[in-house]
């Protein structure tokens, strides 16, 4: 069987082809699945999509009309998929429920350290042979307080690194993680975490209840010299409210690997066109902000696990099996 994979990067392509070798042929496309590209999948029973794919009802109907019966999404998040429509159409949808949490946790700390120690500014200066230290002063992390919103697998990995730095640990989640408590984490309400933390990192999924969990009120509660990091989902942060606070000179630094309006921008080369997103354009101009292109998960280890799980999801579909990765059809239990 030939599988059509959308949104495949040059780094991923040989890994995907090797993983499916001897089992199925796979056609890799660098374009993302959307209303415009969905007709390409006509005749393909199995389609694989990437994290920023548009799997809205209209796209799903186009896929189903073209003969697609199974969608294997190469990501953990699935807020981009209209599962109600998928189930109505009888489409099987699988995702990757787990991959290396260390990839994202380590990158979140990379962002935090980059803004704390002014790494980007320093690098830009030295490229011009400007070796002055003015404006590059950071802070020790030891003895300071980190607030972790979401203490699942990634949040726990992030917390372990913070513990290694010798930081005070605050956490917020719907349920406490015993491993984090053992490390010394104190669970508090969100407002206390916002007001007390020197570094705040987001590791919660994007749900209706967490949309804009970092909004105007939360931002006002934070310390003027706090560091905010988001490597989870862009919709967790009200970007317009964040820009307002940054314009007033607040925050030591902000590290964002995700952006709430990243679809149609991230993973694409927009260097030769005018970007119409004024909020993102303004955000990038702040010297204390580092924006990266949703790459926290992008390590050989994590991508390898994502691809291996995708291969297993395809095998489960063909064998008529369900697993923890199956989103549609719904579990009859």
Coordinates of N, CA, C and O in Angstrom, one line a residue, residues 87-154:
X87 N -15.7 11.0 13.0 CA -16.4 9.8 13.5 C -17.7 9.6 12.6 O -18.1 8.5 12.3
X88 N -18.3 10.8 12.2 CA -19.5 10.7 11.4 C -19.1 10.1 10.0 O -19.9 9.3 9.4
X89 N -17.9 10.4 9.5 CA -17.4 9.8 8.2 C -16.9 8.4 8.3 O -16.5 7.8 7.3
X90 N -16.7 7.9 9.5 CA -16.1 6.6 9.7 C -14.6 6.6 9.5 O -14.1 5.5 9.2
X91 N -14.0 7.7 9.6 CA -12.5 7.8 9.5 C -11.8 7.3 10.7 O -12.2 7.6 11.8
X92 N -10.8 6.5 10.6 CA -9.9 6.2 11.7 C -8.8 7.2 11.8 O -8.2 7.6 10.8
X93 N -8.7 7.8 13.0 CA -7.7 8.8 13.2 C -6.8 8.4 14.4 O -7.2 8.0 15.5
X94 N -5.5 8.4 14.1 CA -4.5 8.0 15.2 C -3.6 9.2 15.4 O -3.4 10.1 14.5
X95 N -3.0 9.2 16.6 CA -2.0 10.3 16.9 C -0.9 9.6 17.6 O -0.8 8.4 17.8
X96 N 0.1 10.5 18.0 CA 1.2 10.0 18.8 C 1.0 10.5 20.2 O 1.2 11.6 20.6
X97 N 0.6 9.6 21.1 CA 0.3 10.0 22.5 C 1.5 10.2 23.3 O 1.4 10.8 24.4
X98 N 2.7 9.7 22.9 CA 3.9 9.9 23.7 C 5.1 9.9 22.8 O 5.2 9.2 21.8
X99 N 6.0 10.8 23.1 CA 7.4 10.8 22.6 C 8.3 11.5 23.6 O 7.8 12.0 24.7
X100 N 9.5 11.5 23.4 CA 10.5 12.0 24.4 C 10.1 13.3 25.0 O 10.1 14.3 24.3
X101 N 9.8 13.3 26.3 CA 9.4 14.6 27.0 C 10.7 15.5 27.2 O 10.5 16.7 27.4
X102 N 11.8 14.9 27.1 CA 13.1 15.6 27.3 C 13.3 16.6 26.2 O 13.9 17.7 26.4
X103 N 12.9 16.3 25.0 CA 13.1 17.2 23.9 C 12.5 18.5 24.1 O 13.2 19.6 24.0
X104 N 11.3 18.5 24.6 CA 10.5 19.8 24.8 C 11.0 20.5 26.1 O 11.2 21.7 26.1
X105 N 11.2 19.7 27.1 CA 11.7 20.2 28.4 C 13.0 20.9 28.3 O 13.3 22.0 28.8
X106 N 14.0 20.2 27.6 CA 15.3 20.8 27.4 C 15.2 22.1 26.6 O 15.9 23.0 26.8
X107 N 14.4 22.1 25.5 CA 14.3 23.2 24.7 C 13.6 24.4 25.5 O 14.0 25.6 25.3
X108 N 12.7 24.1 26.3 CA 12.1 25.2 27.1 C 13.1 25.9 28.0 O 13.1 27.1 28.1
X109 N 14.0 25.1 28.6 CA 15.1 25.7 29.3 C 16.1 26.4 28.4 O 16.7 27.4 28.9
X110 N 16.3 25.9 27.2 CA 17.1 26.6 26.3 C 16.6 28.0 26.0 O 17.4 29.0 26.0
X111 N 15.3 28.1 25.8 CA 14.7 29.4 25.6 C 14.8 30.3 26.9 O 15.2 31.5 26.8
X112 N 14.6 29.7 28.0 CA 14.7 30.5 29.3 C 16.1 31.0 29.5 O 16.3 32.2 29.8
X113 N 17.1 30.2 29.2 CA 18.5 30.6 29.4 C 18.9 31.6 28.3 O 19.7 32.5 28.6
X114 N 18.4 31.4 27.1 CA 18.7 32.4 26.0 C 18.3 33.8 26.3 O 19.0 34.7 26.1
X115 N 17.0 33.9 26.9 CA 16.6 35.3 27.2 C 17.2 35.8 28.5 O 17.5 37.0 28.6
X116 N 17.5 34.9 29.4 CA 18.1 35.3 30.7 C 19.5 35.8 30.5 O 19.9 36.8 31.0
X117 N 20.3 35.1 29.7 CA 21.7 35.5 29.4 C 21.9 36.2 28.1 O 23.1 36.4 27.7
X118 N 20.9 36.7 27.5 CA 20.9 37.5 26.3 C 21.8 36.9 25.2 O 22.6 37.5 24.5
X119 N 21.6 35.6 25.0 CA 22.5 34.9 24.0 C 22.3 35.4 22.6 O 23.3 35.5 21.9
X120 N 21.1 35.6 22.2 CA 20.9 36.1 20.8 C 21.5 37.4 20.6 O 22.2 37.6 19.6
X121 N 21.3 38.3 21.5 CA 21.9 39.7 21.4 C 23.5 39.6 21.4 O 24.1 40.2 20.5
X122 N 24.0 38.7 22.3 CA 25.4 38.6 22.3 C 26.0 38.0 21.0 O 27.0 38.4 20.5
X123 N 25.3 37.0 20.5 CA 25.8 36.4 19.3 C 25.7 37.3 18.1 O 26.7 37.4 17.3
X124 N 24.7 38.1 18.0 CA 24.6 39.1 16.9 C 25.7 40.2 17.0 O 26.3 40.6 16.0
X125 N 26.0 40.5 18.3 CA 27.1 41.5 18.5 C 28.4 41.0 18.0 O 29.2 41.6 17.3
X126 N 28.7 39.8 18.5 CA 30.1 39.2 18.2 C 30.3 39.0 16.7 O 31.4 39.0 16.2
X127 N 29.2 38.7 16.0 CA 29.3 38.6 14.5 C 29.8 39.9 13.9 O 30.4 39.9 12.8
X128 N 29.5 41.0 14.6 CA 30.0 42.3 14.1 C 31.3 42.7 14.8 O 31.7 43.9 14.8
X129 N 31.9 41.8 15.5 CA 33.1 42.0 16.3 C 32.9 43.1 17.4 O 33.8 43.8 17.8
X130 N 31.7 43.1 17.9 CA 31.4 44.0 19.1 C 31.4 43.1 20.3 O 30.5 42.3 20.5
X131 N 32.4 43.2 21.2 CA 32.5 42.3 22.3 C 32.2 43.0 23.6 O 32.7 42.6 24.7
X132 N 31.5 44.1 23.6 CA 31.1 44.8 24.8 C 30.1 43.9 25.6 O 29.3 43.2 25.0
X133 N 30.1 44.1 26.9 CA 29.1 43.4 27.8 C 27.9 44.2 28.2 O 27.0 43.7 28.8
X134 N 27.9 45.5 27.8 CA 26.7 46.3 28.2 C 25.4 45.7 27.7 O 25.2 45.4 26.6
X135 N 24.5 45.6 28.7 CA 23.1 45.1 28.3 C 23.0 43.6 28.3 O 22.0 43.1 28.0
X136 N 24.1 42.9 28.7 CA 24.1 41.4 28.6 C 24.0 40.8 30.0 O 24.1 39.5 30.1
X137 N 23.8 41.5 31.0 CA 23.8 41.0 32.4 C 22.5 40.1 32.6 O 21.4 40.5 32.4
X138 N 22.7 38.9 33.1 CA 21.7 38.0 33.4 C 21.6 37.8 34.9 O 22.1 38.6 35.7
X139 N 20.9 36.7 35.3 CA 20.7 36.4 36.7 C 21.0 34.9 37.0 O 20.7 34.1 36.1
X140 N 21.6 34.6 38.1 CA 21.7 33.2 38.5 C 20.3 32.6 38.7 O 19.4 33.3 39.2
X141 N 20.1 31.4 38.4 CA 18.8 30.7 38.6 C 18.7 30.1 40.0 O 17.6 29.9 40.5
X142 N 19.9 29.6 40.5 CA 19.9 29.0 41.8 C 19.2 29.9 42.9 O 19.6 31.1 43.0
X143 N 18.3 29.3 43.6 CA 17.7 30.0 44.7 C 16.4 30.8 44.2 O 15.7 31.3 45.1
X144 N 16.2 30.9 42.9 CA 15.0 31.6 42.4 C 13.9 30.6 42.3 O 14.1 29.4 42.4
X145 N 12.7 31.1 41.9 CA 11.5 30.3 41.9 C 11.0 30.1 40.5 O 10.9 31.1 39.7
X146 N 10.7 28.8 40.2 CA 10.2 28.5 38.9 C 8.7 28.0 39.1 O 8.4 27.3 40.0
X147 N 7.8 28.5 38.2 CA 6.5 28.1 38.2 C 6.2 27.2 37.0 O 6.4 27.7 35.9
X148 N 5.7 26.0 37.2 CA 5.4 25.1 36.1 C 3.9 24.9 36.0 O 3.3 24.3 36.9
X149 N 3.3 25.3 34.9 CA 1.9 25.1 34.7 C 1.8 23.8 33.8 O 2.1 23.8 32.6
X150 N 1.3 22.7 34.5 CA 1.2 21.5 33.8 C 2.4 20.6 34.2 O 3.5 20.9 33.8
X151 N 2.2 19.6 35.0 CA 3.3 18.7 35.5 C 3.1 17.3 35.1 O 3.3 16.4 35.9
X152 N 2.7 17.1 33.8 CA 2.7 15.8 33.2 C 4.2 15.4 32.9 O 5.1 15.8 33.5
X153 N 4.3 14.5 31.9 CA 5.6 14.0 31.5 C 6.6 15.1 31.2 O 7.8 15.1 31.7
X154 N 6.2 16.1 30.4 CA 7.1 17.1 30.0 C 7.3 18.1 31.1 O 8.5 18.5 31.4

